[in-house]
Every structure is written in structure tokens, then in C-alpha cells.
CSV table of C-alpha atoms in Angstrom, one decimal:
chain,number,residue,atom,x,y,z
A,103,MET,CA,-5.3,-3.7,-15.7
A,104,SER,CA,-7.6,-5.6,-18.1
A,105,LYS,CA,-10.0,-7.8,-16.5
A,106,GLU,CA,-8.4,-10.7,-17.9
A,107,LEU,CA,-5.2,-10.0,-16.4
A,108,PHE,CA,-6.7,-9.0,-13.0
A,109,ALA,CA,-8.4,-12.3,-12.6
A,110,ASN,CA,-5.6,-14.3,-14.1
A,111,ILE,CA,-3.2,-12.3,-11.2
A,112,VAL,CA,-5.4,-13.3,-8.5
A,113,GLY,CA,-6.0,-16.8,-9.9
A,114,GLN,CA,-2.1,-17.7,-9.4
A,115,ALA,CA,-1.8,-16.0,-6.0
A,116,VAL,CA,-4.7,-18.0,-4.5
A,117,LYS,CA,-3.0,-21.1,-5.6
A,118,LEU,CA,0.4,-20.0,-4.4
A,119,GLY,CA,-0.9,-19.6,-1.5
A,120,PHE,CA,-1.3,-16.0,-1.0
A,121,SER,CA,-4.6,-14.7,0.8
A,122,ASN,CA,-4.3,-11.0,1.5
A,123,PHE,CA,-4.9,-8.8,-1.5
A,124,TRP,CA,-3.2,-5.2,-1.7
A,125,LEU,CA,-4.8,-2.7,-4.5
A,126,THR,CA,-2.5,0.1,-4.2
A,127,PRO,CA,0.9,-1.4,-3.1
A,128,MET,CA,3.1,1.6,-4.3
A,129,LEU,CA,1.4,4.7,-6.4
A,130,GLY,CA,-1.5,5.1,-7.5
A,131,GLU,CA,-5.7,6.1,-7.0
A,132,VAL,CA,-7.9,2.9,-6.4
A,133,PHE,CA,-10.7,4.8,-7.9
A,134,ALA,CA,-9.2,6.1,-10.9
A,135,ASP,CA,-9.8,2.9,-12.1
A,136,PRO,CA,-13.6,2.9,-13.6
A,137,ASN,CA,-13.6,-0.9,-12.6
A,138,CYS,CA,-12.6,-0.8,-9.2
A,139,GLU,CA,-16.1,-1.8,-8.1
A,140,GLU,CA,-15.7,-5.1,-10.6
A,141,ARG,CA,-12.1,-5.2,-8.9
A,142,PHE,CA,-14.0,-5.4,-5.2
A,143,CYS,CA,-16.7,-8.1,-6.6
A,144,PHE,CA,-14.4,-10.4,-8.1
A,145,LEU,CA,-12.2,-10.3,-5.0
A,146,GLU,CA,-15.5,-11.1,-3.2
A,147,GLN,CA,-16.4,-13.7,-4.6
A,148,THR,CA,-13.0,-15.7,-5.3
A,149,SER,CA,-12.5,-18.4,-3.2
A,150,GLY,CA,-9.4,-17.9,-1.3
A,151,VAL,CA,-9.6,-14.4,-1.1
A,152,GLN,CA,-9.5,-13.5,2.5
A,153,THR,CA,-9.3,-10.1,2.9
A,154,TYR,CA,-8.1,-6.7,0.6
A,155,GLY,CA,-7.8,-3.7,0.9
A,156,PHE,CA,-5.9,-0.1,-0.6
A,157,TYR,CA,-4.9,3.3,-0.1
A,158,THR,CA,-7.0,6.3,-1.4
A,159,ASN,CA,-7.3,9.9,-1.3
A,160,PHE,CA,-11.1,9.6,-0.8
A,161,ILE,CA,-11.7,12.6,-3.1
A,162,LEU,CA,-12.7,10.3,-6.7
A,163,PRO,CA,-15.5,7.8,-4.6
A,164,ARG,CA,-19.0,8.2,-5.9
A,165,GLU,CA,-21.2,8.1,-2.6
A,166,LYS,CA,-23.1,4.8,-4.3
A,167,THR,CA,-19.4,3.5,-3.6
A,168,ILE,CA,-19.0,4.6,-0.2
A,169,ARG,CA,-22.4,3.5,0.7
A,170,GLY,CA,-21.6,0.0,-0.7
A,171,PHE,CA,-18.4,-1.0,1.6
A,172,SER,CA,-20.9,-1.9,4.1
A,173,LYS,CA,-21.6,-4.9,1.8
A,174,LEU,CA,-17.5,-5.8,1.1
A,175,THR,CA,-17.4,-8.6,3.5
A,176,LYS,CA,-13.2,-8.8,2.5
A,177,PHE,CA,-13.0,-5.4,2.4
A,178,THR,CA,-10.9,-5.4,6.3
A,179,ALA,CA,-8.6,-2.3,5.8
A,180,LEU,CA,-9.2,1.4,4.7
A,181,HIS,CA,-6.6,3.5,4.2
A,182,ILE,CA,-6.9,7.3,3.6
A,183,SER,CA,-4.4,10.1,2.7
A,184,ILE,CA,-5.7,13.3,3.9
A,185,TYR,CA,-3.0,16.2,2.3
A,186,GLY,CA,-3.4,19.2,3.5
A,187,HIS,CA,-5.0,20.2,7.2
A,188,ASP,CA,-7.4,23.2,6.0
A,189,ARG,CA,-8.3,24.1,2.3
A,190,GLU,CA,-5.6,26.5,1.4
A,191,SER,CA,-3.0,23.3,2.6
A,192,PHE,CA,-4.4,21.1,0.9
A,193,GLN,CA,-4.3,23.2,-2.5
A,194,GLN,CA,-0.5,24.3,-1.2
A,195,VAL,CA,0.3,20.8,-1.3
A,196,THR,CA,-1.4,19.1,-4.0
A,197,ARG,CA,-1.7,22.2,-6.1
A,198,LYS,CA,-4.9,21.0,-7.2
A,199,PRO,CA,-8.2,23.0,-7.3
A,200,PRO,CA,-10.5,23.4,-4.1
A,201,LEU,CA,-13.4,22.1,-5.5
A,202,GLN,CA,-11.4,18.8,-5.2
A,203,TYR,CA,-11.4,19.3,-1.3
A,204,ASP,CA,-14.8,20.1,-1.5
A,205,ARG,CA,-15.3,16.8,-2.3
A,206,LEU,CA,-13.0,15.3,0.0
A,207,LEU,CA,-15.3,17.3,2.9
A,208,LYS,CA,-18.5,15.8,1.1
A,209,ASN,CA,-16.9,11.7,0.9
A,210,LEU,CA,-15.9,12.1,4.6
A,211,SER,CA,-19.3,13.5,5.7
A,212,THR,CA,-20.9,10.0,4.2
A,213,LEU,CA,-18.5,8.0,5.3
A,214,GLU,CA,-18.8,8.8,8.6
A,215,GLU,CA,-23.3,8.5,8.1
A,216,THR,CA,-22.0,4.6,7.1
A,217,LEU,CA,-19.9,3.9,10.2
A,218,ALA,CA,-22.7,2.6,12.0
A,219,GLU,CA,-23.1,-0.5,10.1
A,220,ARG,CA,-19.9,-0.5,8.7
A,221,VAL,CA,-16.8,-2.3,10.7
A,222,PHE,CA,-12.7,-2.8,9.5
A,223,PRO,CA,-11.1,-5.2,11.4
A,224,GLY,CA,-8.3,-4.1,9.5
A,225,GLY,CA,-8.8,-0.9,10.8
A,226,LEU,CA,-10.0,2.6,9.6
A,227,HIS,CA,-6.9,4.5,9.5
A,228,PHE,CA,-6.3,8.8,8.4
A,229,SER,CA,-2.6,9.7,7.5
A,230,ILE,CA,-2.3,13.8,6.9
A,231,ARG,CA,0.2,14.5,4.9
A,232,THR,CA,0.6,18.3,4.9
A,233,LEU,CA,2.5,21.2,5.8
A,234,GLY,CA,5.8,20.8,8.0
A,235,GLY,CA,6.0,21.5,11.3
A,236,THR,CA,2.8,20.0,11.9
A,237,ASN,CA,2.1,17.4,14.5
A,238,ILE,CA,-0.8,15.6,17.0
A,239,ARG,CA,-0.7,17.6,19.1
A,240,ASN,CA,-0.7,21.0,17.0
A,241,LEU,CA,-3.4,20.0,14.6
A,242,PRO,CA,-5.7,23.0,14.1
A,243,GLU,CA,-9.3,22.3,14.2
A,244,THR,CA,-10.8,22.9,10.7
A,245,ASP,CA,-13.5,21.7,8.7
A,246,VAL,CA,-11.9,17.9,7.7
A,247,THR,CA,-9.9,17.7,11.2
A,248,ARG,CA,-13.2,18.1,12.8
A,249,ARG,CA,-15.0,15.2,10.8
A,250,LEU,CA,-11.7,13.1,11.7
A,251,ARG,CA,-11.7,13.9,15.2
A,252,ARG,CA,-15.1,12.6,15.2
A,253,ILE,CA,-14.5,9.3,13.0
A,254,VAL,CA,-11.9,8.6,15.6
A,255,ASP,CA,-13.5,9.1,18.8
A,256,ARG,CA,-17.1,7.2,17.7
A,257,TYR,CA,-15.7,4.3,15.4
A,258,GLY,CA,-12.0,3.8,16.9
A,259,ALA,CA,-10.2,4.8,13.8
A,260,THR,CA,-6.6,5.9,13.9
A,261,ILE,CA,-5.0,9.2,12.7
A,262,MET,CA,-1.7,9.9,12.0
A,263,VAL,CA,0.4,12.9,11.1
A,264,ALA,CA,3.3,12.5,9.1
A,265,ASP,CA,6.4,13.5,9.8
A,266,VAL,CA,9.5,12.2,7.5
A,267,TYR,CA,9.0,11.5,3.7
A,268,ASP,CA,11.0,8.9,1.3
A,269,SER,CA,12.7,10.6,-1.3
A,270,TRP,CA,12.4,8.0,-3.9
A,271,GLY,CA,16.5,6.9,-4.3
A,272,GLY,CA,16.7,11.1,-5.1
A,273,THR,CA,13.5,11.3,-7.3
A,274,VAL,CA,12.3,13.9,-5.0
A,275,THR,CA,14.3,16.6,-4.0
A,276,PRO,CA,14.5,19.1,-1.2
A,277,GLU,CA,13.8,21.7,-3.5
A,278,ASP,CA,10.4,20.2,-4.9
A,279,VAL,CA,9.2,20.3,-1.2
A,280,ARG,CA,10.8,23.4,0.3
A,281,GLU,CA,7.7,25.5,-0.4
A,282,VAL,CA,5.6,22.9,2.3
A,283,GLY,CA,8.0,22.4,4.7
A,284,ILE,CA,8.7,18.8,4.5
A,285,LYS,CA,11.7,17.0,6.0
A,286,LEU,CA,12.9,14.1,3.3
A,287,THR,CA,14.3,10.5,5.0
A,288,ASP,CA,17.7,9.6,3.4
A,289,GLY,CA,17.6,5.5,3.5
A,290,ASN,CA,21.0,5.5,2.6
A,291,GLY,CA,21.5,6.2,6.6
A,292,ILE,CA,19.9,3.5,7.4
A,293,TYR,CA,22.0,0.1,8.6
A,294,MET,CA,21.6,-2.5,6.6
A,295,HIS,CA,22.1,-6.2,7.0
A,296,GLY,CA,21.1,-9.3,4.7
A,297,ALA,CA,18.1,-9.8,2.0
A,298,CYS,CA,14.9,-7.5,2.9
A,299,ILE,CA,12.0,-8.8,4.5
A,300,LEU,CA,9.8,-7.1,1.5
A,301,LEU,CA,11.5,-9.6,-1.2
A,302,PHE,CA,9.3,-12.3,0.6
A,303,SER,CA,6.1,-10.6,1.6
A,304,SER,CA,5.2,-8.4,-0.7
A,305,PRO,CA,5.7,-8.7,-4.6
A,306,GLN,CA,4.3,-6.3,-6.8
A,307,VAL,CA,2.0,-7.2,-10.4
A,308,THR,CA,1.8,-3.6,-12.0
A,309,SER,CA,-1.0,-3.1,-15.1
A,310,ASP,CA,1.2,-4.8,-18.1
A,311,GLY,CA,1.6,-7.8,-15.8
A,312,THR,CA,5.4,-6.8,-15.1
A,313,VAL,CA,6.3,-8.8,-11.4
A,314,HIS,CA,8.6,-6.8,-9.1
A,315,ALA,CA,10.1,-8.5,-5.9
A,316,CYS,CA,8.6,-6.0,-3.6
A,317,ALA,CA,6.2,-3.8,-3.9
A,318,CYS,CA,7.8,-0.3,-1.8
A,319,ARG,CA,9.3,1.5,-5.2
A,320,ASP,CA,11.4,0.1,-8.2
A,321,VAL,CA,12.6,3.9,-9.5
A,322,ASP,CA,15.2,1.9,-11.6
A,323,GLY,CA,14.2,-1.4,-12.8
A,324,SER,CA,15.9,-3.3,-10.4
A,325,LEU,CA,13.4,-4.9,-9.1
A,326,THR,CA,11.7,-5.9,-12.0
A,327,ILE,CA,11.6,-10.0,-11.9
A,328,GLY,CA,9.6,-11.2,-14.6
A,329,ASN,CA,6.5,-10.4,-16.5
A,330,LEU,CA,3.3,-12.4,-16.5
A,331,TRP,CA,3.0,-12.5,-20.2
A,332,ASP,CA,6.1,-14.7,-20.5
A,333,GLU,CA,6.1,-17.1,-17.4
A,334,PRO,CA,3.7,-17.9,-15.1
A,335,LEU,CA,3.9,-16.4,-10.8
A,336,VAL,CA,4.9,-19.8,-9.5
A,337,LYS,CA,8.2,-19.9,-11.8
A,338,ILE,CA,8.7,-15.9,-11.4
A,339,LEU,CA,8.6,-16.0,-7.5
A,340,SER,CA,11.1,-19.1,-7.2
A,341,MET,CA,14.9,-19.2,-6.9
A,342,SER,CA,14.8,-21.1,-10.1
A,343,ASN,CA,14.2,-17.5,-11.0
A,344,PRO,CA,18.1,-16.2,-11.8
A,345,ALA,CA,16.5,-12.5,-11.5
A,346,TYR,CA,14.6,-12.9,-8.1
A,347,ARG,CA,17.6,-14.9,-7.3
A,348,GLN,CA,20.3,-12.6,-8.0
A,349,ILE,CA,18.7,-10.2,-6.0
A,350,ILE,CA,18.4,-12.3,-2.5
A,351,GLU,CA,21.4,-13.5,-2.5
A,352,SER,CA,23.0,-9.9,-3.3
A,353,GLN,CA,20.9,-8.8,-0.4
A,354,GLN,CA,22.5,-11.3,1.4
A,355,ASN,CA,26.5,-10.4,0.7
A,356,SER,CA,25.1,-6.8,1.9
A,357,ILE,CA,25.1,-5.8,-2.0
A,358,TYR,CA,22.1,-3.6,-2.2
A,359,SER,CA,21.2,-1.9,-5.4
A,360,SER,CA,21.2,1.9,-5.6
A,361,ASN,CA,17.0,1.9,-5.4
A,362,CYS,CA,17.4,-0.6,-2.3
A,363,ARG,CA,19.7,1.1,-0.5
A,364,SER,CA,18.1,4.5,-0.8
A,365,CYS,CA,14.9,3.1,0.3
A,366,SER,CA,13.3,4.0,4.1
A,367,MET,CA,11.2,1.1,4.4
A,368,TYR,CA,14.2,-1.9,4.5
A,369,ARG,CA,13.6,-4.1,7.2
A,370,SER,CA,16.3,-7.1,7.6
A,371,ILE,CA,15.1,-10.4,8.0
A,372,TYR,CA,17.8,-10.9,11.2
A,373,ASP,CA,15.6,-8.3,12.6
A,374,HIS,CA,13.3,-9.7,15.3
A,375,ARG,CA,11.1,-7.1,15.3
A,376,PRO,CA,8.5,-8.2,12.3
A,377,ALA,CA,8.5,-11.8,14.3
A,378,GLY,CA,6.6,-9.9,17.2
A,379,GLY,CA,3.4,-8.0,16.3
A,380,ASP,CA,1.0,-9.1,13.8
A,381,SER,CA,-0.6,-12.6,14.3
A,382,LYS,CA,-2.2,-11.9,11.4
A,383,PHE,CA,1.2,-12.9,9.3
A,384,LYS,CA,3.0,-15.8,9.6
A,385,SER,CA,6.9,-15.7,10.2
A,386,ILE,CA,9.0,-18.3,9.6
A,387,ARG,CA,13.2,-18.7,8.7
A,388,PHE,CA,15.5,-17.5,6.2
A,389,HIS,CA,15.7,-21.2,5.6
A,390,GLU,CA,12.1,-22.2,5.6
A,391,ALA,CA,11.2,-19.7,3.0
A,392,LEU,CA,14.0,-20.8,0.3
A,393,GLU,CA,12.9,-23.8,1.0
A,394,LEU,CA,9.0,-23.0,-0.3
A,395,MET,CA,10.6,-20.9,-2.9
A,396,GLU,CA,12.2,-24.1,-4.9
A,397,VAL,CA,9.1,-24.8,-7.5
A,398,GLY,CA,8.8,-27.5,-9.0
A,399,ASP,CA,6.4,-27.2,-12.3
A,400,ASP,CA,3.2,-28.2,-10.2
A,401,PRO,CA,2.6,-25.4,-7.1
A,402,ALA,CA,0.7,-28.4,-5.3
A,403,GLU,CA,3.9,-29.8,-4.9
A,404,ASN,CA,5.2,-26.5,-2.6
A,405,ASN,CA,2.0,-26.2,-0.4
């Protein structure tokens, strides 16, 4: 994504009232962006941005970048995906050379050295994606898990071992993951009633300016609702946008695209659980959300 488009997106989003930004909302590695440190600095300096975070496999960042985390006051949540629990399983899961595993170990050690002076208010979280049958109770002691457990014990990080994986609407098949024994979750078995909350909380803008109604996934283009080169965000994220309105109204009538129907991340707006847990995220009723989305030409009208 160009610097100009990135700045444009953040500026438009802040005017609409967005304050929390996620740099890897679906797929991708934040440190594959050669300008990632410039992105961090821009978010740090932009009024209205309260927090930002991202997922990473933590292989690509340089030592200087990791040590610089302590200066980033709005960088509040770090999620690190660990692939495999030792050198052999890393290669089996990722199909990458052992040199990348060695770099992961080095970066985890650097991170551990800096945590005495760096607190992540939104948490430091490790998610291990490894061979099927592995769980937090039988996770073996290895050079990587020892590092993780020290960080958990000393700095209050969290650690989990994933045991189910989304099939991405059938894009990933059981045959693809048979070798590593991973179980795929079929979202088609989930009871769905009404619109998904992610339509109202997690829009996504891609590197070419395409806007998706949800950042969970868009394997078939069914969640594409506009492009910032054609219309401003205030118009795209409104009920005056036919593409966005159709997705919401269809789901309210229990009609879901194959992409959404197979998604294991679905959560109904009628499910009380999202309203209970996290005080950082304000929940409002469906009709109130629709009123906010009836947008005029001036975004200030909708504050």
C-alpha cells in the first residue's frame, strides 16, 4: 500500500470515529512491508488514533525494530503466531528452511530482553499452530516453548495451542492438512440467525483501496462493497451504499453468501456475548447502528 493511500485511509477512518487500527486484519505479514516502521510512526503521530496492533510470525523483524517497540506508545497489542513447537514440526507445518526457525528463536530472545521496559496494555499473545494432537497440557519442552513459557511466567503473556482451523470456504481441504493432522472447522454447521456483528465492527481496506464489509475473509468477492479510489469511506460504510445494504439486509433475512455461510467466525448481532466482555468496545443496538450509517455528505453530521 502506498504511503498516500495509507494516510488517506487512516484520516478518513478517524473522521468517522474509528480509533483502533489493525494492520493485519486477515492475511499477511506486517514485517514483509519494507515501510512498516513508517506506518507505526504515522499512527503514533496521528491525532484520533488510540491503538493499533497486528499479527506476525515474528521471523522477519530486525533486532532494531523489536527494540524500538518500547517507543511506540499506541502499539498496544502484539499477537505472535508460532508455527510448530520445535525445529522439525516448524519445517513440517511451514515447509520453510530451518534458517527461519533459528531467526524466530533469536527474535523471541530479543523480545524477552526488552519486555522489562515494555508493557502491552492489550496484551502479548502467543498462538501455537502445530501438529494435530498437541495441546497446552502435552506441549513438550523445546527451545521455542521454553522461551515462550519464560515470557508468560515473567511478563504475563498468554499462550494457547490452536486445535481447530478454518477451511476458508473449502479453499483448504482435509487432504491439504492430512500430513500434519490438523482439524478443519466447517462453518456450515454453525447456527446462523441475523446479521454478523463483524459487518459493523471490522471493515477492511486492502492495499489497492478495495473495501470489504468484514475483515474476516473474502474468498469469493462477496464482501466487496467499494473502493476508496471511487468513493470516500463515509459513503461506502453507509446504508446509502447498495452493496453494503444488500449484505446486511440479506443476512437479516437469513440469506448468506457461501463465503459467509461457511465462516467459523460468524457471531450474530442477537448473541448477547459480544456485549458483555470487553469494556473497550462499546456495543449499541441494531437500529442505533443503522441510524449512524444513514450518512449525509458531511461526516460531522453523524458524530
